[in-house]
PDB file of C-alpha atoms and ligand atoms in Angstrom:
ATOM      1  CA  MET F   1     -16.576  11.485  98.974  1.00  0.00           C
ATOM      2  CA  PRO F   2     -18.807  13.034  96.337  1.00  0.00           C
ATOM      3  CA  ALA F   3     -20.323  10.834  93.696  1.00  0.00           C
ATOM      4  CA  LEU F   4     -17.662  10.131  91.119  1.00  0.00           C
ATOM      5  CA  PRO F   5     -17.520   9.302  87.459  1.00  0.00           C
ATOM      6  CA  PRO F   6     -16.091   5.755  86.998  1.00  0.00           C
ATOM      7  CA  ILE F   7     -12.337   5.726  87.856  1.00  0.00           C
ATOM      8  CA  ILE F   8      -9.607   3.222  86.669  1.00  0.00           C
ATOM      9  CA  ALA F   9      -6.943   2.664  89.160  1.00  0.00           C
ATOM     10  CA  PRO F  10      -3.893   0.806  87.594  1.00  0.00           C
ATOM     11  CA  SER F  11      -2.158  -1.374  90.290  1.00  0.00           C
ATOM     12  CA  ILE F  12       1.450  -0.797  90.284  1.00  0.00           C
ATOM     13  CA  LEU F  13       2.044  -4.355  91.513  1.00  0.00           C
ATOM     14  CA  SER F  14       2.003  -5.486  87.930  1.00  0.00           C
ATOM     15  CA  ALA F  15       4.078  -2.663  86.716  1.00  0.00           C
ATOM     16  CA  ASP F  16       7.779  -2.952  85.786  1.00  0.00           C
ATOM     17  CA  PHE F  17       9.545  -1.267  88.769  1.00  0.00           C
ATOM     18  CA  SER F  18      12.924  -0.981  86.991  1.00  0.00           C
ATOM     19  CA  ARG F  19      10.983   1.883  84.823  1.00  0.00           C
ATOM     20  CA  LEU F  20       8.267   2.810  87.098  1.00  0.00           C
ATOM     21  CA  GLY F  21       8.302   6.518  85.896  1.00  0.00           C
ATOM     22  CA  GLU F  22       7.583   5.550  82.367  1.00  0.00           C
ATOM     23  CA  GLU F  23       4.915   3.108  83.567  1.00  0.00           C
ATOM     24  CA  LEU F  24       3.166   5.688  85.619  1.00  0.00           C
ATOM     25  CA  ALA F  25       3.362   8.312  82.810  1.00  0.00           C
ATOM     26  CA  ILE F  26       0.167   6.638  81.105  1.00  0.00           C
ATOM     27  CA  VAL F  27      -1.925   7.525  84.069  1.00  0.00           C
ATOM     28  CA  ASP F  28      -4.102  10.566  83.697  1.00  0.00           C
ATOM     29  CA  PRO F  29      -4.306  12.470  87.123  1.00  0.00           C
ATOM     30  CA  GLU F  30      -7.419  14.057  86.016  1.00  0.00           C
ATOM     31  CA  ARG F  31      -9.452  10.766  85.718  1.00  0.00           C
ATOM     32  CA  ASP F  32      -7.308   7.966  86.983  1.00  0.00           C
ATOM     33  CA  TRP F  33      -5.793   6.861  90.554  1.00  0.00           C
ATOM     34  CA  ILE F  34      -2.917   4.781  91.271  1.00  0.00           C
ATOM     35  CA  HIS F  35      -3.355   1.606  93.453  1.00  0.00           C
ATOM     36  CA  CYS F  36      -0.447   0.525  95.821  1.00  0.00           C
ATOM     37  CA  ASP F  37      -0.684  -3.004  96.982  1.00  0.00           C
ATOM     38  CA  VAL F  38       1.156  -3.261 100.363  1.00  0.00           C
ATOM     39  CA  MET F  39       1.695  -6.948 101.573  1.00  0.00           C
ATOM     40  CA  ASP F  40       3.651  -8.012 104.631  1.00  0.00           C
ATOM     41  CA  HIS F  41       3.706 -11.991 104.129  1.00  0.00           C
ATOM     42  CA  GLN F  42       1.541 -12.328 107.156  1.00  0.00           C
ATOM     43  CA  PHE F  43      -1.983 -11.231 106.386  1.00  0.00           C
ATOM     44  CA  VAL F  44      -1.388 -12.603 102.898  1.00  0.00           C
ATOM     45  CA  PRO F  45       1.240 -15.016 101.454  1.00  0.00           C
ATOM     46  CA  ASN F  46       3.293 -12.509  99.673  1.00  0.00           C
ATOM     47  CA  LEU F  47       5.782  -9.517 100.326  1.00  0.00           C
ATOM     48  CA  THR F  48       5.578  -6.476  98.255  1.00  0.00           C
ATOM     49  CA  PHE F  49       6.741  -2.917  99.312  1.00  0.00           C
ATOM     50  CA  GLY F  50       6.428  -0.336 101.939  1.00  0.00           C
ATOM     51  CA  PRO F  51       6.179   3.577 102.537  1.00  0.00           C
ATOM     52  CA  LEU F  52       9.394   4.129 100.590  1.00  0.00           C
ATOM     53  CA  VAL F  53       7.858   2.861  97.303  1.00  0.00           C
ATOM     54  CA  VAL F  54       4.735   4.675  97.926  1.00  0.00           C
ATOM     55  CA  ALA F  55       6.747   7.800  98.377  1.00  0.00           C
ATOM     56  CA  GLY F  56       8.526   7.206  95.046  1.00  0.00           C
ATOM     57  CA  ALA F  57       5.303   6.742  93.323  1.00  0.00           C
ATOM     58  CA  ARG F  58       3.851   9.941  94.796  1.00  0.00           C
ATOM     59  CA  LYS F  59       6.736  11.928  93.197  1.00  0.00           C
ATOM     60  CA  LEU F  60       6.007  10.293  89.866  1.00  0.00           C
ATOM     61  CA  THR F  61       2.316  11.256  89.457  1.00  0.00           C
ATOM     62  CA  ARG F  62      -0.222  13.778  90.512  1.00  0.00           C
ATOM     63  CA  ALA F  63      -2.905  11.226  90.514  1.00  0.00           C
ATOM     64  CA  LEU F  64      -4.710  10.313  93.738  1.00  0.00           C
ATOM     65  CA  VAL F  65      -2.631   7.693  95.544  1.00  0.00           C
ATOM     66  CA  ASP F  66      -4.931   4.688  96.722  1.00  0.00           C
ATOM     67  CA  VAL F  67      -2.944   2.492  99.212  1.00  0.00           C
ATOM     68  CA  HIS F  68      -4.361  -0.965  99.803  1.00  0.00           C
ATOM     69  CA  LEU F  69      -2.949  -2.426 103.146  1.00  0.00           C
ATOM     70  CA  MET F  70      -2.937  -6.224 103.167  1.00  0.00           C
ATOM     71  CA  ILE F  71      -0.932  -6.190 106.489  1.00  0.00           C
ATOM     72  CA  GLU F  72      -1.483  -7.413 109.948  1.00  0.00           C
ATOM     73  CA  ARG F  73      -1.880  -4.467 112.580  1.00  0.00           C
ATOM     74  CA  PRO F  74      -2.348  -1.821 109.924  1.00  0.00           C
ATOM     75  CA  TRP F  75      -2.947   0.953 112.639  1.00  0.00           C
ATOM     76  CA  LEU F  76       0.867   0.768 113.334  1.00  0.00           C
ATOM     77  CA  LEU F  77       1.643   2.315 109.987  1.00  0.00           C
ATOM     78  CA  VAL F  78      -1.122   4.550 109.016  1.00  0.00           C
ATOM     79  CA  GLU F  79       0.801   7.743 109.792  1.00  0.00           C
ATOM     80  CA  GLU F  80       3.858   6.420 107.946  1.00  0.00           C
ATOM     81  CA  PHE F  81       1.805   5.726 104.803  1.00  0.00           C
ATOM     82  CA  ARG F  82       0.171   9.268 105.117  1.00  0.00           C
ATOM     83  CA  LYS F  83       3.715  10.840 105.283  1.00  0.00           C
ATOM     84  CA  SER F  84       4.755   8.855 102.332  1.00  0.00           C
ATOM     85  CA  GLY F  85       1.923  10.545 100.308  1.00  0.00           C
ATOM     86  CA  ALA F  86      -1.089   8.255 100.540  1.00  0.00           C
ATOM     87  CA  ASP F  87      -4.332  10.221  99.837  1.00  0.00           C
ATOM     88  CA  LEU F  88      -6.471   7.281 100.682  1.00  0.00           C
ATOM     89  CA  ILE F  89      -5.654   4.393 102.940  1.00  0.00           C
ATOM     90  CA  THR F  90      -7.515   1.073 102.924  1.00  0.00           C
ATOM     91  CA  VAL F  91      -7.243  -1.444 105.691  1.00  0.00           C
ATOM     92  CA  HIS F  92      -8.673  -4.974 105.731  1.00  0.00           C
ATOM     93  CA  LEU F  93     -11.718  -5.413 108.156  1.00  0.00           C
ATOM     94  CA  GLU F  94     -10.201  -8.962 108.965  1.00  0.00           C
ATOM     95  CA  ALA F  95      -6.982  -7.311 110.211  1.00  0.00           C
ATOM     96  CA  CYS F  96      -8.736  -4.951 112.588  1.00  0.00           C
ATOM     97  CA  ARG F  97      -9.821  -5.207 116.095  1.00  0.00           C
ATOM     98  CA  GLU F  98     -11.195  -1.728 116.774  1.00  0.00           C
ATOM     99  CA  THR F  99     -12.152  -0.897 113.200  1.00  0.00           C
ATOM    100  CA  ARG F 100     -13.951   2.447 113.914  1.00  0.00           C
ATOM    101  CA  GLU F 101     -10.865   3.563 115.800  1.00  0.00           C
ATOM    102  CA  VAL F 102      -8.705   2.784 112.840  1.00  0.00           C
ATOM    103  CA  LEU F 103     -10.916   4.570 110.410  1.00  0.00           C
ATOM    104  CA  ARG F 104     -11.091   7.706 112.854  1.00  0.00           C
ATOM    105  CA  GLN F 105      -7.175   7.525 113.043  1.00  0.00           C
ATOM    106  CA  ILE F 106      -6.822   7.342 109.242  1.00  0.00           C
ATOM    107  CA  ARG F 107      -9.110  10.382 108.789  1.00  0.00           C
ATOM    108  CA  ALA F 108      -7.215  12.218 111.519  1.00  0.00           C
ATOM    109  CA  THR F 109      -4.319  12.346 109.310  1.00  0.00           C
ATOM    110  CA  GLY F 110      -6.120  13.928 106.530  1.00  0.00           C
ATOM    111  CA  ALA F 111      -6.334  11.053 104.381  1.00  0.00           C
ATOM    112  CA  LYS F 112      -9.520   9.376 103.016  1.00  0.00           C
ATOM    113  CA  ALA F 113     -10.334   5.967 104.799  1.00  0.00           C
ATOM    114  CA  GLY F 114     -11.287   2.734 103.323  1.00  0.00           C
ATOM    115  CA  ILE F 115     -12.410  -0.748 104.439  1.00  0.00           C
ATOM    116  CA  ALA F 116     -11.675  -3.801 102.297  1.00  0.00           C
ATOM    117  CA  ILE F 117     -13.213  -7.338 102.704  1.00  0.00           C
ATOM    118  CA  LYS F 118     -11.848 -10.712 101.429  1.00  0.00           C
ATOM    119  CA  PRO F 119     -14.082 -12.920  99.490  1.00  0.00           C
ATOM    120  CA  GLY F 120     -14.832 -15.161 102.487  1.00  0.00           C
ATOM    121  CA  THR F 121     -16.069 -12.207 104.470  1.00  0.00           C
ATOM    122  CA  PRO F 122     -19.897 -11.520 104.165  1.00  0.00           C
ATOM    123  CA  TYR F 123     -21.079  -8.065 103.389  1.00  0.00           C
ATOM    124  CA  ALA F 124     -23.008  -7.909 106.660  1.00  0.00           C
ATOM    125  CA  ALA F 125     -19.637  -7.986 108.577  1.00  0.00           C
ATOM    126  CA  ALA F 126     -18.855  -4.466 106.782  1.00  0.00           C
ATOM    127  CA  ALA F 127     -22.199  -2.949 106.648  1.00  0.00           C
ATOM    128  CA  PRO F 128     -22.099  -1.288 110.041  1.00  0.00           C
ATOM    129  CA  TYR F 129     -19.088   0.675 108.985  1.00  0.00           C
ATOM    130  CA  LEU F 130     -20.333   2.091 105.983  1.00  0.00           C
ATOM    131  CA  PRO F 131     -21.279   5.477 107.450  1.00  0.00           C
ATOM    132  CA  ASP F 132     -17.658   6.008 108.852  1.00  0.00           C
ATOM    133  CA  LEU F 133     -15.797   5.406 105.671  1.00  0.00           C
ATOM    134  CA  ASP F 134     -15.000   7.053 102.338  1.00  0.00           C
ATOM    135  CA  LEU F 135     -14.330   3.876 100.356  1.00  0.00           C
ATOM    136  CA  PHE F 136     -15.632   0.224 100.338  1.00  0.00           C
ATOM    137  CA  LEU F 137     -13.299  -2.233  98.719  1.00  0.00           C
ATOM    138  CA  VAL F 138     -14.771  -5.483  97.545  1.00  0.00           C
ATOM    139  CA  MET F 139     -12.144  -7.968  96.827  1.00  0.00           C
ATOM    140  CA  THR F 140     -12.915 -10.013  93.698  1.00  0.00           C
ATOM    141  CA  VAL F 141      -9.965 -12.294  94.126  1.00  0.00           C
ATOM    142  CA  GLU F 142      -8.352 -13.874  97.196  1.00  0.00           C
ATOM    143  CA  PRO F 143      -5.821 -11.103  98.094  1.00  0.00           C
ATOM    144  CA  GLY F 144      -2.066 -11.890  97.648  1.00  0.00           C
ATOM    145  CA  PHE F 145      -1.287 -11.873  93.983  1.00  0.00           C
ATOM    146  CA  GLY F 146      -2.182 -10.185  90.652  1.00  0.00           C
ATOM    147  CA  GLY F 147      -3.230 -12.231  87.381  1.00  0.00           C
ATOM    148  CA  GLN F 148      -6.016 -14.265  89.228  1.00  0.00           C
ATOM    149  CA  ALA F 149      -9.287 -14.952  87.826  1.00  0.00           C
ATOM    150  CA  PHE F 150     -12.289 -12.728  88.680  1.00  0.00           C
ATOM    151  CA  ARG F 151     -15.101 -14.067  91.068  1.00  0.00           C
ATOM    152  CA  GLY F 152     -18.329 -12.695  89.684  1.00  0.00           C
ATOM    153  CA  GLU F 153     -20.272 -13.852  92.780  1.00  0.00           C
ATOM    154  CA  MET F 154     -18.628 -11.152  94.755  1.00  0.00           C
ATOM    155  CA  LEU F 155     -20.723  -8.464  92.848  1.00  0.00           C
ATOM    156  CA  GLU F 156     -23.707  -9.306  95.273  1.00  0.00           C
ATOM    157  CA  LYS F 157     -21.647  -7.446  97.944  1.00  0.00           C
ATOM    158  CA  VAL F 158     -21.094  -4.515  95.446  1.00  0.00           C
ATOM    159  CA  SER F 159     -24.955  -4.080  94.660  1.00  0.00           C
ATOM    160  CA  ALA F 160     -25.882  -4.516  98.466  1.00  0.00           C
ATOM    161  CA  ALA F 161     -23.687  -1.614  99.341  1.00  0.00           C
ATOM    162  CA  ARG F 162     -24.811   0.447  96.463  1.00  0.00           C
ATOM    163  CA  ASP F 163     -28.363  -0.101  97.480  1.00  0.00           C
ATOM    164  CA  GLU F 164     -27.537   0.711 101.233  1.00  0.00           C
ATOM    165  CA  ARG F 165     -25.756   3.969 100.126  1.00  0.00           C
ATOM    166  CA  ALA F 166     -28.806   4.999  98.265  1.00  0.00           C
ATOM    167  CA  ARG F 167     -31.242   3.982 101.035  1.00  0.00           C
ATOM    168  CA  LYS F 168     -29.190   5.743 103.828  1.00  0.00           C
ATOM    169  CA  LYS F 169     -27.960   8.582 101.642  1.00  0.00           C
ATOM    170  CA  LEU F 170     -24.349   7.737 102.478  1.00  0.00           C
ATOM    171  CA  ASP F 171     -21.351   8.920 100.248  1.00  0.00           C
ATOM    172  CA  PHE F 172     -18.622   6.393 100.170  1.00  0.00           C
ATOM    173  CA  VAL F 173     -17.418   5.016  96.815  1.00  0.00           C
ATOM    174  CA  ILE F 174     -17.237   1.413  95.813  1.00  0.00           C
ATOM    175  CA  GLU F 175     -14.066  -0.203  94.538  1.00  0.00           C
ATOM    176  CA  VAL F 176     -13.540  -3.577  93.116  1.00  0.00           C
ATOM    177  CA  ASP F 177     -10.021  -5.233  93.053  1.00  0.00           C
ATOM    178  CA  GLY F 178      -8.845  -8.452  91.354  1.00  0.00           C
ATOM    179  CA  GLY F 179      -9.148 -10.001  87.958  1.00  0.00           C
ATOM    180  CA  ILE F 180     -10.583  -6.646  86.377  1.00  0.00           C
ATOM    181  CA  ALA F 181     -10.491  -6.438  82.605  1.00  0.00           C
ATOM    182  CA  GLU F 182     -12.865  -4.830  80.064  1.00  0.00           C
ATOM    183  CA  ASP F 183     -15.599  -7.416  80.396  1.00  0.00           C
ATOM    184  CA  THR F 184     -15.422  -7.892  84.191  1.00  0.00           C
ATOM    185  CA  ALA F 185     -15.190  -4.114  84.646  1.00  0.00           C
ATOM    186  CA  ARG F 186     -18.498  -3.714  82.650  1.00  0.00           C
ATOM    187  CA  GLU F 187     -20.272  -6.282  84.996  1.00  0.00           C
ATOM    188  CA  ALA F 188     -18.900  -4.667  88.125  1.00  0.00           C
ATOM    189  CA  ARG F 189     -20.110  -1.271  86.853  1.00  0.00           C
ATOM    190  CA  ALA F 190     -23.506  -2.561  86.139  1.00  0.00           C
ATOM    191  CA  ALA F 191     -23.445  -3.959  89.709  1.00  0.00           C
ATOM    192  CA  GLY F 192     -22.781  -0.594  91.244  1.00  0.00           C
ATOM    193  CA  ALA F 193     -18.937  -0.146  91.353  1.00  0.00           C
ATOM    194  CA  ASP F 194     -17.190   3.278  91.002  1.00  0.00           C
ATOM    195  CA  VAL F 195     -13.464   2.411  91.133  1.00  0.00           C
ATOM    196  CA  PHE F 196     -11.840  -0.530  89.127  1.00  0.00           C
ATOM    197  CA  VAL F 197      -8.338  -1.560  90.197  1.00  0.00           C
ATOM    198  CA  ALA F 198      -6.539  -3.129  87.356  1.00  0.00           C
ATOM    199  CA  GLY F 199      -3.062  -4.590  87.260  1.00  0.00           C
ATOM    200  CA  HIS F 200      -2.354  -7.264  84.485  1.00  0.00           C
ATOM    201  CA  ALA F 201      -4.988  -5.840  82.217  1.00  0.00           C
ATOM    202  CA  VAL F 202      -2.930  -2.601  82.143  1.00  0.00           C
ATOM    203  CA  PHE F 203       0.656  -3.200  82.644  1.00  0.00           C
ATOM    204  CA  ARG F 204       0.899  -6.852  81.283  1.00  0.00           C
ATOM    205  CA  THR F 205      -0.406  -5.926  77.931  1.00  0.00           C
ATOM    206  CA  PRO F 206       1.556  -5.065  74.752  1.00  0.00           C
ATOM    207  CA  ASP F 207      -0.095  -1.422  74.802  1.00  0.00           C
ATOM    208  CA  PRO F 208      -0.843  -0.324  78.130  1.00  0.00           C
ATOM    209  CA  VAL F 209      -2.090   3.120  76.845  1.00  0.00           C
ATOM    210  CA  ALA F 210      -4.740   1.451  74.636  1.00  0.00           C
ATOM    211  CA  ALA F 211      -5.548  -1.025  77.444  1.00  0.00           C
ATOM    212  CA  LEU F 212      -6.091   1.930  79.943  1.00  0.00           C
ATOM    213  CA  SER F 213      -8.447   3.806  77.387  1.00  0.00           C
ATOM    214  CA  GLY F 214     -10.219   0.355  76.652  1.00  0.00           C
ATOM    215  CA  LEU F 215     -11.064  -0.019  80.368  1.00  0.00           C
ATOM    216  CA  ARG F 216     -12.218   3.587  80.766  1.00  0.00           C
ATOM    217  CA  ALA F 217     -14.514   3.219  77.748  1.00  0.00           C
ATOM    218  CA  ALA F 218     -15.764  -0.185  79.188  1.00  0.00           C
ATOM    219  CA  VAL F 219     -16.971   1.558  82.323  1.00  0.00           C
ATOM    220  CA  SER F 220     -18.287   4.686  80.950  1.00  0.00           C
ATOM    221  CA  VAL F 221     -21.346   3.340  78.938  1.00  0.00           C
TER     222      VAL F 221
HETATM  223  C1  DX5 P   1      -4.283  -8.518  94.925  1.00  0.00           C
HETATM  224  C2  DX5 P   1      -4.302  -6.989  94.881  1.00  0.00           C
HETATM  225  C3  DX5 P   1      -4.775  -6.433  93.427  1.00  0.00           C
HETATM  226  C4  DX5 P   1      -3.983  -6.949  92.325  1.00  0.00           C
HETATM  227  C5  DX5 P   1      -4.755  -6.832  91.045  1.00  0.00           C
HETATM  228  O1  DX5 P   1      -4.274  -8.894  96.369  1.00  0.00           O
HETATM  229  O2  DX5 P   1      -5.039  -6.425  95.896  1.00  0.00           O
HETATM  230  O3  DX5 P   1      -4.866  -4.964  93.679  1.00  0.00           O
HETATM  231  O4  DX5 P   1      -2.743  -6.365  92.242  1.00  0.00           O
HETATM  232  O5  DX5 P   1      -4.142  -7.363  89.938  1.00  0.00           O
HETATM  233  P1  DX5 P   1      -4.956  -7.843  88.677  1.00  0.00           P
HETATM  234  O6  DX5 P   1      -5.711  -6.791  88.117  1.00  0.00           O
HETATM  235  O7  DX5 P   1      -3.799  -8.381  87.838  1.00  0.00           O
HETATM  236  O8  DX5 P   1      -5.850  -8.968  89.277  1.00  0.00           O
HETATM  237 ZN1   ZN P   2      -5.258  -4.188  95.601  1.00  0.00          ZN
END
């Protein structure tokens, strides 16, 4: 993936699903993505939505659809999510047995491929796969729920990936997810992040439009 200007990816998990169209209307397809949190109540202790909701969101925006799979055996559903309109499919390293095979499978559908790691998973476990992926997602909360507190110590993984990317001339982008707001987004940007997932800091505010432009400004300095 070419070097990107900073990107905000509002997470629809925190949106009001009874009026998803209105909620997604605030997203600017030229500079934002939308983030779709898929949870199966197995890999994480929560159950959210599947390909049908992703397909609905796809119809509501031209923005890049970034699908974050927090599910067991994600390789069984890669094609389904691609068909539902996912542009980028991220699986958790902790849920994969043959990681390179899953990345190859995602790319074979025409989608971009990402790997996510939980807070308890060290950077070194993901480093061997950096040459084979388009996006590296560093969780800054324990996956499973929106509205949790940001874990700043995870930014060491972001900086390590940024430095390895420069050293080896790789071209993946670095995404952070969990507890992102203006102040934590600024910190993560300084550590080397490119994409900033934000749920509560966008959709659970009195003025989501102002909140989104505040986040864009925070990472554009
Ligand atoms: C958590 C999800 C996140 C979450 C972010 O497991 O992967 O994307 O929705 O929500 P906030 O920004 O509210 O922490
Ligand atoms: Zn997510």
